[in-house]
Amino acid sequence: MIKAIYNWIDERLDITPLWRDVADHEVPEHVNPAHHFSAFVYCFGGLTFFITVIQILSGMFLTMYYVPDIVNAYASVDYLQHQVAFGVIVRGMHHWGASLVIVMMFLHTLRVFFTGSYKAPREMNWIVGVLILFVMIGLGLTGYLLPWDNKAYFATKVTIQIASSVPFVGEYIKLLMQGGDIVGAQTLTRFFAIHVFFLPAALLGLLAAHFLMIRRQGISGPL
């Protein structure tokens, strides 16, 4: 059945060359765990991407139930957690995945640094990777407020206070993040919009650039 569907699509769009270009791409021997035990460190990037996909899919599920206002935000999360089938599992995956993806990205960054993979001709990809790390941190910070409980509220106040201490532009950053004089309805709305629309759009663009450069330049050699 699947093969018949694939053949039907392939007859009309000729997708086989595109698929072969991806599937038949050879990888260097030093990233093959069967030949080199140290090759496992080259899996950090792939694992980071895998967790990112889980975050996107679970986040899409959560937005079906989440209500981004200060009156109903906590109640909507509580409903998802206790009333929706498998809601507690999906939210748990998204919650712990937010921390795990940062850990995996940090390990991936260390691997790139200590193997010298940031050097020519891959400097631009290193810059894109660092930008992806900042976007991921931003996703974690903005998502932390969304449950709108005491821990999220006061943690966000501390985060905004830290941001306001940036020289020259701190107060502008605070106003942009807070949306007013206090952490309230405008803050929650802004964090939700940034978390669901702005940062994911930036993330997808940066990931596309990251993978394109990896495809063009190949996987870096061993240390």
Tab-separated table of C-alpha atoms in Angstrom:
chain	number	residue	atom	x	y	z
A	1	MET	CA	0.000	0.000	0.000
A	2	ILE	CA	2.754	2.430	1.006
A	3	LYS	CA	4.804	1.487	-2.045
A	4	ALA	CA	1.801	2.068	-4.305
A	5	ILE	CA	1.262	5.530	-2.813
A	6	TYR	CA	4.974	6.322	-3.177
A	7	ASN	CA	4.969	5.207	-6.826
A	8	TRP	CA	1.844	7.291	-7.504
A	9	ILE	CA	3.512	10.403	-6.079
A	10	ASP	CA	6.838	9.616	-7.771
A	11	GLU	CA	5.199	9.381	-11.196
A	12	ARG	CA	3.893	12.919	-10.810
A	13	LEU	CA	6.670	14.687	-8.882
A	14	ASP	CA	9.759	12.534	-9.554
A	15	ILE	CA	10.816	12.511	-5.898
A	16	THR	CA	13.132	9.484	-6.137
A	17	PRO	CA	16.232	11.523	-7.140
A	18	LEU	CA	15.670	13.828	-4.170
A	19	TRP	CA	15.293	10.905	-1.785
A	20	ARG	CA	18.376	9.138	-3.166
A	21	ASP	CA	20.400	12.325	-2.827
A	22	VAL	CA	19.658	12.256	0.916
A	23	ALA	CA	19.653	8.515	1.610
A	24	ASP	CA	22.740	7.651	-0.447
A	25	HIS	CA	24.914	10.344	1.093
A	26	GLU	CA	28.057	8.744	2.490
A	27	VAL	CA	29.417	9.662	5.917
A	28	PRO	CA	33.093	9.584	6.888
A	29	GLU	CA	34.451	6.455	8.546
A	30	HIS	CA	35.373	8.285	11.751
A	31	VAL	CA	31.677	8.888	12.533
A	32	ASN	CA	30.789	5.198	12.275
A	33	PRO	CA	30.393	3.759	15.818
A	34	ALA	CA	31.129	0.284	14.446
A	35	HIS	CA	34.692	1.387	13.625
A	36	HIS	CA	35.401	4.061	16.225
A	37	PHE	CA	33.926	4.245	19.728
A	38	SER	CA	34.574	7.992	19.797
A	39	ALA	CA	32.129	8.315	16.893
A	40	PHE	CA	29.293	8.401	19.446
A	41	VAL	CA	30.109	12.039	20.164
A	42	TYR	CA	29.077	12.815	16.570
A	43	CYS	CA	25.537	11.655	17.451
A	44	PHE	CA	24.872	14.649	19.701
A	45	GLY	CA	23.723	16.815	16.790
A	46	GLY	CA	21.307	14.198	15.504
A	47	LEU	CA	19.936	13.574	18.987
A	48	THR	CA	19.439	17.314	19.469
A	49	PHE	CA	17.459	17.481	16.230
A	50	PHE	CA	15.389	14.440	17.246
A	51	ILE	CA	14.455	16.053	20.574
A	52	THR	CA	13.684	19.314	18.752
A	53	VAL	CA	11.198	17.485	16.532
A	54	ILE	CA	9.554	16.001	19.640
A	55	GLN	CA	9.356	19.495	21.140
A	56	ILE	CA	7.675	20.863	18.027
A	57	LEU	CA	5.138	18.039	17.795
A	58	SER	CA	4.317	18.033	21.505
A	59	GLY	CA	4.103	21.842	21.482
A	60	MET	CA	1.594	21.729	18.639
A	61	PHE	CA	-0.525	19.367	20.746
A	62	LEU	CA	-0.292	21.626	23.807
A	63	THR	CA	-1.444	24.719	21.894
A	64	MET	CA	-4.724	22.927	21.118
A	65	TYR	CA	-5.667	23.226	24.813
A	66	TYR	CA	-3.634	26.134	26.167
A	67	VAL	CA	-5.397	29.476	26.745
A	68	PRO	CA	-2.892	32.390	26.804
A	69	ASP	CA	-4.526	34.719	29.322
A	70	ILE	CA	-3.945	35.187	33.043
A	71	VAL	CA	-7.455	34.052	33.978
A	72	ASN	CA	-7.480	30.714	32.157
A	73	ALA	CA	-3.809	29.829	31.560
A	74	TYR	CA	-3.272	27.774	34.714
A	75	ALA	CA	-6.712	26.161	34.457
A	76	SER	CA	-6.060	25.119	30.854
A	77	VAL	CA	-2.737	23.512	31.823
A	78	ASP	CA	-4.408	21.741	34.755
A	79	TYR	CA	-7.173	20.489	32.453
A	80	LEU	CA	-4.604	19.209	29.968
A	81	GLN	CA	-2.674	17.539	32.750
A	82	HIS	CA	-5.564	15.717	34.400
A	83	GLN	CA	-8.481	15.513	31.956
A	84	VAL	CA	-7.062	15.078	28.439
A	85	ALA	CA	-6.090	11.559	27.403
A	86	PHE	CA	-2.289	11.212	27.435
A	87	GLY	CA	-2.066	14.917	28.217
A	88	VAL	CA	0.197	14.363	31.202
A	89	ILE	CA	2.565	12.313	29.036
A	90	VAL	CA	2.737	14.857	26.232
A	91	ARG	CA	3.222	17.766	28.618
A	92	GLY	CA	5.860	15.791	30.492
A	93	MET	CA	7.712	15.130	27.236
A	94	HIS	CA	7.595	18.833	26.385
A	95	HIS	CA	8.605	19.908	29.886
A	96	TRP	CA	11.605	17.607	30.265
A	97	GLY	CA	12.507	17.871	26.598
A	98	ALA	CA	12.995	21.614	27.046
A	99	SER	CA	15.837	20.907	29.470
A	100	LEU	CA	17.201	17.887	27.631
A	101	VAL	CA	17.502	19.707	24.306
A	102	ILE	CA	19.684	22.382	25.959
A	103	VAL	CA	21.907	19.694	27.481
A	104	MET	CA	22.281	17.876	24.162
A	105	MET	CA	22.952	21.100	22.298
A	106	PHE	CA	25.614	22.033	24.853
A	107	LEU	CA	27.290	18.627	24.369
A	108	HIS	CA	27.071	19.066	20.602
A	109	THR	CA	28.662	22.512	20.901
A	110	LEU	CA	31.484	21.070	23.015
A	111	ARG	CA	32.090	18.349	20.440
A	112	VAL	CA	32.270	20.904	17.631
A	113	PHE	CA	34.652	23.072	19.638
A	114	PHE	CA	37.050	20.369	20.844
A	115	THR	CA	37.236	18.676	17.439
A	116	GLY	CA	37.954	22.017	15.756
A	117	SER	CA	34.887	21.716	13.537
A	118	TYR	CA	34.265	25.461	13.826
A	119	LYS	CA	37.372	26.280	11.788
A	120	ALA	CA	37.522	27.111	8.072
A	121	PRO	CA	35.518	26.530	5.997
A	122	ARG	CA	32.808	26.012	8.635
A	123	GLU	CA	32.923	29.336	10.492
A	124	MET	CA	29.501	30.413	9.229
A	125	ASN	CA	27.935	27.157	10.365
A	126	TRP	CA	29.445	27.677	13.811
A	127	ILE	CA	27.823	31.115	13.988
A	128	VAL	CA	24.475	29.657	12.903
A	129	GLY	CA	24.827	26.931	15.544
A	130	VAL	CA	25.447	29.499	18.279
A	131	LEU	CA	22.366	31.425	17.122
A	132	ILE	CA	20.343	28.214	17.333
A	133	LEU	CA	21.567	27.770	20.913
A	134	PHE	CA	20.386	31.283	21.803
A	135	VAL	CA	17.002	30.629	20.181
A	136	MET	CA	16.642	27.407	22.175
A	137	ILE	CA	17.430	29.240	25.394
A	138	GLY	CA	14.852	31.866	24.425
A	139	LEU	CA	12.269	29.154	23.847
A	140	GLY	CA	12.986	27.749	27.285
A	141	LEU	CA	12.677	31.132	28.980
A	142	THR	CA	9.475	32.156	27.212
A	143	GLY	CA	7.848	28.768	27.714
A	144	TYR	CA	8.597	28.810	31.439
A	145	LEU	CA	6.021	31.539	32.100
A	146	LEU	CA	3.154	29.930	30.211
A	147	PRO	CA	1.768	27.707	33.025
A	148	TRP	CA	1.243	30.960	34.995
A	149	ASP	CA	1.874	29.517	38.449
A	150	ASN	CA	3.854	31.095	41.274
A	151	LYS	CA	7.148	29.514	40.268
A	152	ALA	CA	6.785	30.658	36.665
A	153	TYR	CA	5.677	34.151	37.669
A	154	PHE	CA	8.546	34.924	40.037
A	155	ALA	CA	11.149	33.204	37.851
A	156	THR	CA	10.072	35.414	34.953
A	157	LYS	CA	10.286	38.517	37.127
A	158	VAL	CA	13.876	37.609	37.977
A	159	THR	CA	14.671	36.959	34.303
A	160	ILE	CA	13.258	40.312	33.226
A	161	GLN	CA	15.123	42.059	36.040
A	162	ILE	CA	18.372	40.500	34.859
A	163	ALA	CA	17.634	41.573	31.272
A	164	SER	CA	16.965	45.124	32.434
A	165	SER	CA	20.513	45.330	33.823
A	166	VAL	CA	22.033	45.185	30.324
A	167	PRO	CA	23.897	48.475	29.742
A	168	PHE	CA	22.179	51.132	27.582
A	169	VAL	CA	19.361	48.924	26.222
A	170	GLY	CA	18.272	47.125	29.395
A	171	GLU	CA	15.162	49.194	29.984
A	172	TYR	CA	14.056	48.770	26.372
A	173	ILE	CA	14.491	45.012	26.638
A	174	LYS	CA	12.479	45.029	29.862
A	175	LEU	CA	9.662	47.004	28.234
A	176	LEU	CA	9.685	44.699	25.205
A	177	MET	CA	9.492	41.565	27.335
A	178	GLN	CA	7.153	42.841	30.044
A	179	GLY	CA	4.798	44.862	27.886
A	180	GLY	CA	3.989	47.268	30.706
A	181	ASP	CA	4.866	48.279	34.229
A	182	ILE	CA	4.277	44.841	35.773
A	183	VAL	CA	4.458	41.189	34.821
A	184	GLY	CA	0.856	40.617	33.822
A	185	ALA	CA	-1.491	39.899	30.949
A	186	GLN	CA	0.635	41.681	28.344
A	187	THR	CA	3.713	39.758	29.472
A	188	LEU	CA	1.981	36.409	29.137
A	189	THR	CA	0.616	37.318	25.699
A	190	ARG	CA	4.016	38.443	24.477
A	191	PHE	CA	5.812	35.402	25.830
A	192	PHE	CA	3.228	33.132	24.210
A	193	ALA	CA	3.563	34.869	20.830
A	194	ILE	CA	7.358	34.791	20.994
A	195	HIS	CA	7.366	31.151	22.109
A	196	VAL	CA	4.875	29.882	19.525
A	197	PHE	CA	5.459	32.107	16.479
A	198	PHE	CA	8.603	34.236	16.412
A	199	LEU	CA	11.245	31.918	17.869
A	200	PRO	CA	10.022	28.749	16.077
A	201	ALA	CA	10.131	30.638	12.762
A	202	ALA	CA	13.693	31.750	13.514
A	203	LEU	CA	14.594	28.214	14.595
A	204	LEU	CA	13.310	26.605	11.396
A	205	GLY	CA	15.193	29.124	9.256
A	206	LEU	CA	18.435	28.603	11.164
A	207	LEU	CA	18.070	24.818	11.076
A	208	ALA	CA	17.542	24.923	7.311
A	209	ALA	CA	20.712	26.992	6.918
A	210	HIS	CA	22.588	24.683	9.316
A	211	PHE	CA	21.673	21.517	7.426
A	212	LEU	CA	22.292	23.111	4.049
A	213	MET	CA	25.837	24.052	5.033
A	214	ILE	CA	26.460	20.588	6.487
A	215	ARG	CA	25.248	19.127	3.205
A	216	ARG	CA	27.514	21.377	1.164
A	217	GLN	CA	30.616	21.120	3.346
A	218	GLY	CA	30.226	17.598	4.706
A	219	ILE	CA	30.949	16.329	8.207
A	220	SER	CA	34.217	17.615	9.620
A	221	GLY	CA	37.192	15.309	9.963
A	222	PRO	CA	38.546	13.850	13.214
A	223	LEU	CA	40.598	15.893	15.665
